[in-house]
XYZ file of C-alpha atoms in Angstrom:
255
model
C 0.000 0.000 0.000
C 1.256 3.474 -0.873
C 1.350 5.595 2.263
C 0.905 9.358 2.318
C -0.503 12.010 4.620
C -4.171 12.577 3.903
C -4.244 15.893 5.757
C -6.178 17.175 8.742
C -9.816 16.506 9.516
C -12.300 19.088 8.293
C -12.647 20.423 11.834
C -8.900 20.876 12.325
C -8.465 22.242 8.801
C -11.037 24.892 9.657
C -9.017 25.877 12.712
C -5.718 25.922 10.803
C -7.288 28.157 8.173
C -7.928 30.722 10.911
C -4.176 31.152 11.536
C -3.436 34.769 12.505
C -1.058 36.650 10.256
C 2.447 37.434 11.524
C 2.421 40.105 14.237
C 5.191 41.941 12.369
C 5.467 41.020 8.690
C 9.020 42.379 8.470
C 10.164 39.747 10.981
C 8.908 36.790 8.940
C 9.201 35.283 5.463
C 5.491 36.009 5.364
C 4.932 35.824 1.598
C 5.494 32.066 1.637
C 2.513 31.473 3.913
C 2.116 29.154 6.900
C 3.186 25.551 7.508
C 1.381 23.722 10.273
C 2.324 20.169 11.237
C 3.816 16.779 10.491
C 2.675 13.422 11.827
C -0.486 12.097 13.424
C -3.418 14.416 14.016
C -5.907 11.731 15.086
C -5.043 11.721 18.803
C -2.754 8.669 18.514
C 0.513 10.594 19.000
C 2.470 9.501 22.066
C 4.967 12.344 21.708
C 4.355 15.942 20.709
C 7.468 17.684 19.373
C 7.315 21.489 19.353
C 10.008 23.396 17.465
C 10.303 27.042 16.481
C 9.197 27.769 12.902
C 9.310 26.256 9.406
C 12.316 26.543 7.094
C 12.571 26.467 3.273
C 12.315 22.678 2.962
C 9.216 22.758 5.136
C 7.679 25.277 2.756
C 8.326 22.980 -0.209
C 6.863 19.968 1.633
C 4.012 21.810 3.318
C 4.934 19.917 6.498
C 6.922 20.770 9.630
C 10.411 19.487 10.495
C 11.248 17.965 7.110
C 14.673 19.487 6.300
C 18.035 18.767 7.916
C 16.746 19.658 11.395
C 13.634 17.554 10.841
C 15.689 14.568 9.703
C 17.686 14.863 12.919
C 14.402 14.931 14.832
C 13.213 11.860 12.925
C 16.376 10.076 13.997
C 15.687 11.197 17.584
C 12.158 9.764 17.407
C 13.578 6.550 16.009
C 15.808 6.197 19.071
C 12.600 6.244 21.140
C 11.188 3.435 19.019
C 8.605 5.720 17.422
C 7.914 5.103 13.746
C 4.514 6.836 13.510
C 3.030 7.740 16.931
C 4.171 11.370 17.038
C 3.088 14.817 15.913
C 5.374 17.768 15.178
C 4.160 21.350 15.566
C 5.833 24.749 15.791
C 5.681 27.858 17.905
C 5.137 29.871 14.699
C 3.417 28.720 11.510
C 5.457 31.314 9.581
C 9.231 31.296 9.110
C 11.003 33.788 11.368
C 14.062 35.805 10.361
C 16.750 34.606 12.830
C 17.796 38.179 13.657
C 14.247 38.863 14.889
C 13.703 35.629 16.786
C 14.188 37.003 20.311
C 11.817 39.887 19.668
C 9.210 37.543 18.198
C 9.415 35.266 21.214
C 7.737 38.056 23.171
C 4.958 38.238 20.556
C 3.980 34.612 21.202
C 1.898 35.980 24.065
C -0.214 38.217 21.823
C -3.760 37.114 22.652
C -4.739 36.218 19.090
C -1.569 34.205 18.506
C -1.693 32.445 21.879
C -5.361 31.460 21.678
C -5.119 30.075 18.142
C -1.886 28.193 18.829
C -3.216 26.659 22.036
C -6.368 25.529 20.237
C -4.206 23.799 17.608
C -2.094 22.097 20.284
C -5.285 20.967 22.033
C -6.872 19.514 18.892
C -3.689 17.846 17.637
C -3.159 15.803 20.809
C -5.269 13.261 22.686
C -5.349 10.775 25.525
C -2.515 8.710 24.011
C 0.016 11.502 24.645
C 2.850 10.436 26.946
C 5.362 13.287 26.643
C 5.990 16.737 25.164
C 9.418 17.618 23.742
C 10.314 21.277 23.270
C 13.250 22.140 21.020
C 14.758 25.549 21.729
C 13.716 28.778 23.386
C 10.849 29.640 21.033
C 9.178 26.273 21.550
C 9.793 26.481 25.286
C 7.934 29.783 25.482
C 5.065 28.586 23.288
C 4.498 25.531 25.477
C 4.813 27.610 28.648
C 1.898 29.670 27.333
C -0.165 26.546 26.611
C -2.606 26.495 29.512
C -3.981 24.154 30.537
C -1.709 21.673 28.816
C -1.805 17.865 29.123
C -0.475 16.442 32.376
C 2.453 14.570 30.847
C 6.222 14.960 31.279
C 7.813 17.941 29.527
C 11.308 17.349 28.126
C 13.332 20.431 27.207
C 16.109 19.933 24.638
C 18.221 22.188 22.432
C 17.046 22.929 18.916
C 18.596 20.638 16.274
C 19.927 23.660 14.364
C 21.773 25.058 17.374
C 25.375 25.625 16.179
C 26.890 24.220 19.396
C 26.792 20.609 18.248
C 28.414 19.158 21.353
C 25.790 20.833 23.547
C 22.962 19.611 21.329
C 24.288 16.063 21.509
C 24.578 16.198 25.299
C 21.058 17.600 25.549
C 19.573 15.002 23.191
C 21.430 12.146 24.872
C 19.806 13.080 28.188
C 16.410 13.569 26.549
C 16.487 10.121 24.922
C 17.468 8.482 28.202
C 14.576 10.148 30.019
C 12.008 9.520 27.295
C 12.862 5.841 26.902
C 11.532 5.353 30.426
C 8.297 7.169 29.571
C 7.307 6.543 25.948
C 5.911 3.253 24.645
C 7.635 2.287 21.369
C 5.616 1.477 18.282
C 5.268 -2.224 17.490
C 7.807 -1.929 14.672
C 10.148 0.386 16.596
C 13.236 -0.261 18.734
C 14.314 1.934 21.651
C 17.308 -0.148 22.724
C 19.936 1.015 20.240
C 22.793 3.492 20.734
C 22.027 7.146 21.394
C 24.586 9.780 20.338
C 28.349 9.986 20.056
C 30.598 13.047 19.918
C 29.297 14.303 16.533
C 26.102 13.863 14.550
C 26.673 10.783 12.398
C 24.595 9.996 9.306
C 23.066 7.154 11.331
C 21.612 9.783 13.684
C 19.456 11.106 10.833
C 16.386 9.434 9.403
C 14.443 10.120 6.220
C 10.953 11.530 6.659
C 8.445 8.685 6.222
C 6.191 8.827 3.164
C 3.189 8.667 5.485
C 4.117 12.129 6.774
C 4.185 13.780 3.326
C 1.497 14.671 0.795
C 0.638 12.280 -2.016
C 2.959 12.695 -4.991
C 5.968 14.038 -3.092
C 9.271 13.107 -4.804
C 11.031 10.157 -3.227
C 14.007 12.316 -2.231
C 11.970 14.995 -0.430
C 12.785 14.678 3.263
C 15.994 12.731 2.701
C 19.057 14.955 2.286
C 21.631 12.223 2.895
C 22.912 12.814 -0.650
C 23.514 16.500 0.153
C 25.339 15.739 3.385
C 27.560 13.277 1.471
C 28.796 15.991 -0.914
C 32.014 17.939 -0.252
C 31.443 21.089 1.789
C 29.082 21.887 4.613
C 25.707 21.917 2.819
C 22.936 20.027 4.623
C 19.734 20.974 2.793
C 18.562 20.612 -0.803
C 16.389 23.728 -0.439
C 17.729 27.214 0.259
C 16.717 30.873 0.264
C 19.046 32.745 -2.096
C 20.026 36.285 -1.180
C 19.155 39.031 -1.890
C 15.779 37.722 -3.110
C 15.130 35.331 -0.218
C 11.698 36.844 0.425
C 10.395 35.598 -2.925
C 12.688 32.848 -4.228
C 13.516 29.322 -3.129
C 16.139 27.119 -4.811
C 15.419 23.406 -4.720
C 18.007 20.933 -6.041
C 17.251 17.329 -6.979
C 19.887 14.587 -6.729
C 21.637 13.730 -9.982
């Protein structure tokens, strides 16, 4: 059977369509529009992952945490034995300019933003939830503002794109150890393997499952192993070229 993401229910789609616009358009890549989620929206998720905002690969896929950072997160979920029972959301549905991130963290508490975001978090989770993972300061603030939130353990870890790789690895190593004692693996998952070494290895990444992506997505979308294998320090097949990054994306396919 060909697997693909069939999208949100009509009820949740109606809520997502009510997304507030950015509180300050100059602080966001607003012209590209919002990106909302990746994973299960039917209440079966055992882990909710909250990150900061979508990047260029996420805009191409129309799903959250799909690029290099998302493939690291998928590897993280795999170490918990989760192959499908998760949902990934963001603090912001719009991509934030990094130079404005701290200022926009304070805007997460704008009433319109907070109420809509909390309603999405509420509808996207259910009784199966066993843990919430927040990745970075933006996610931490968004979840702090989620009241009342489910009474499950909250695990705070560094964002996968944090440049201090050794600190990220230490943070994720501790998070995996804690979550393995909390989260029930999927039937086809394994939570007994190694965690992390001193650098991110290719084995710490995982391709985004087809079930998380829309029907018709190219087979290489969500799997940038071929990019990481090239000489240089490129990690993503999709980029925002300057100076026209507000209106142009460059997407490369493997040869």
